[in-house]
Amino acid sequence: MRSLLALLIVTLALAELCCCEKGKGTSSQEGSQRAIKKEVANAFVKRKKRSSPYEWYFEYYKSPLEQMHERCENYPPCDLLSDQVGFALAYNRFFGRY
């Protein structure tokens, strides 16, 4: 029992040292990491301009089929059954007519 306790204490001490080492870093490393994160964030946020009212409409409003999919996904029994037998059968089983 004492050997197990000693092993646990040594493991926790090593884990603490590893965590403390990660916290230390030079300012140049942190600055370069921040710059990379900003570049990735900017690339992710940029979006294509909408070229027509049709694209604008479907960006903001969901189709009825997509609404039904979300309704089924939000109800766990329907979601589970849809993985097994398919969306149409699962939706009909729990919510009635497709």
CSV table of C-alpha atoms in Angstrom, one decimal:
chain,number,residue,atom,x,y,z
A,1,MET,CA,0.0,0.0,0.0
A,2,ARG,CA,2.8,2.4,0.8
A,3,SER,CA,4.6,1.7,-2.4
A,4,LEU,CA,1.4,2.4,-4.3
A,5,LEU,CA,1.0,5.7,-2.4
A,6,ALA,CA,4.7,6.6,-3.1
A,7,LEU,CA,4.3,5.8,-6.8
A,8,LEU,CA,1.2,8.0,-6.9
A,9,ILE,CA,2.9,10.9,-5.3
A,10,VAL,CA,5.9,10.7,-7.6
A,11,THR,CA,3.6,10.5,-10.6
A,12,LEU,CA,1.7,13.6,-9.5
A,13,ALA,CA,5.0,15.5,-8.9
A,14,LEU,CA,6.2,14.6,-12.4
A,15,ALA,CA,2.9,15.7,-13.9
A,16,GLU,CA,3.1,19.0,-12.1
A,17,LEU,CA,6.6,19.6,-13.5
A,18,CYS,CA,5.4,18.8,-17.0
A,19,CYS,CA,2.5,21.3,-16.7
A,20,CYS,CA,4.8,24.0,-15.3
A,21,GLU,CA,7.2,23.5,-18.2
A,22,LYS,CA,4.4,24.1,-20.7
A,23,GLY,CA,3.5,27.3,-19.1
A,24,LYS,CA,7.0,28.7,-19.6
A,25,GLY,CA,7.6,30.2,-23.0
A,26,THR,CA,9.5,33.0,-24.6
A,27,SER,CA,7.7,36.0,-25.8
A,28,SER,CA,8.8,35.4,-29.4
A,29,GLN,CA,7.3,31.9,-29.5
A,30,GLU,CA,4.0,33.2,-28.1
A,31,GLY,CA,4.0,36.1,-30.6
A,32,SER,CA,4.5,33.7,-33.5
A,33,GLN,CA,1.7,31.4,-32.3
A,34,ARG,CA,-0.6,34.4,-31.9
A,35,ALA,CA,0.2,35.5,-35.5
A,36,ILE,CA,-0.5,32.1,-36.9
A,37,LYS,CA,-3.8,31.9,-35.0
A,38,LYS,CA,-4.9,35.3,-36.4
A,39,GLU,CA,-4.1,34.1,-40.0
A,40,VAL,CA,-6.1,31.0,-39.5
A,41,ALA,CA,-9.0,32.9,-38.0
A,42,ASN,CA,-9.0,35.4,-40.8
A,43,ALA,CA,-8.9,32.7,-43.4
A,44,PHE,CA,-11.9,31.0,-41.7
A,45,VAL,CA,-14.0,34.1,-41.3
A,46,LYS,CA,-13.6,35.4,-44.8
A,47,ARG,CA,-16.7,34.5,-46.9
A,48,LYS,CA,-17.8,34.8,-50.4
A,49,LYS,CA,-20.1,37.7,-51.4
A,50,ARG,CA,-23.7,36.7,-52.3
A,51,SER,CA,-24.2,37.3,-55.9
A,52,SER,CA,-28.0,36.9,-56.1
A,53,PRO,CA,-31.1,37.3,-54.0
A,54,TYR,CA,-31.7,33.5,-54.4
A,55,GLU,CA,-28.4,32.7,-52.6
A,56,TRP,CA,-29.2,35.3,-49.9
A,57,TYR,CA,-32.6,33.8,-49.2
A,58,PHE,CA,-31.3,30.2,-48.9
A,59,GLU,CA,-28.5,31.3,-46.6
A,60,TYR,CA,-31.0,32.6,-44.0
A,61,TYR,CA,-34.0,30.2,-44.5
A,62,LYS,CA,-33.9,26.5,-44.2
A,63,SER,CA,-35.8,24.1,-46.5
A,64,PRO,CA,-38.7,22.1,-45.0
A,65,LEU,CA,-36.6,18.9,-45.4
A,66,GLU,CA,-33.8,20.3,-43.4
A,67,GLN,CA,-36.2,21.5,-40.7
A,68,MET,CA,-37.5,17.9,-40.5
A,69,HIS,CA,-34.0,16.5,-40.3
A,70,GLU,CA,-33.3,18.9,-37.4
A,71,ARG,CA,-36.5,18.0,-35.6
A,72,CYS,CA,-35.6,14.3,-35.9
A,73,GLU,CA,-32.0,14.9,-34.7
A,74,ASN,CA,-33.2,16.8,-31.6
A,75,TYR,CA,-35.4,13.9,-30.5
A,76,PRO,CA,-33.1,11.1,-29.4
A,77,PRO,CA,-35.3,8.1,-30.1
A,78,CYS,CA,-35.8,9.4,-33.7
A,79,ASP,CA,-32.1,10.1,-34.1
A,80,LEU,CA,-31.2,6.6,-33.0
A,81,LEU,CA,-33.8,4.9,-35.2
A,82,SER,CA,-32.7,7.1,-38.2
A,83,ASP,CA,-29.2,5.7,-37.9
A,84,GLN,CA,-30.6,2.2,-38.0
A,85,VAL,CA,-33.4,2.3,-40.6
A,86,GLY,CA,-33.1,5.7,-42.3
A,87,PHE,CA,-34.5,9.1,-41.9
A,88,ALA,CA,-37.8,8.7,-43.7
A,89,LEU,CA,-38.9,5.7,-41.8
A,90,ALA,CA,-37.8,7.1,-38.5
A,91,TYR,CA,-39.5,10.4,-39.1
A,92,ASN,CA,-42.8,8.7,-40.1
A,93,ARG,CA,-42.6,6.5,-37.0
A,94,PHE,CA,-42.3,9.4,-34.5
A,95,PHE,CA,-43.9,12.5,-36.2
A,96,GLY,CA,-46.3,11.1,-38.7
A,97,ARG,CA,-46.4,11.7,-42.4
A,98,TYR,CA,-43.2,12.5,-44.2
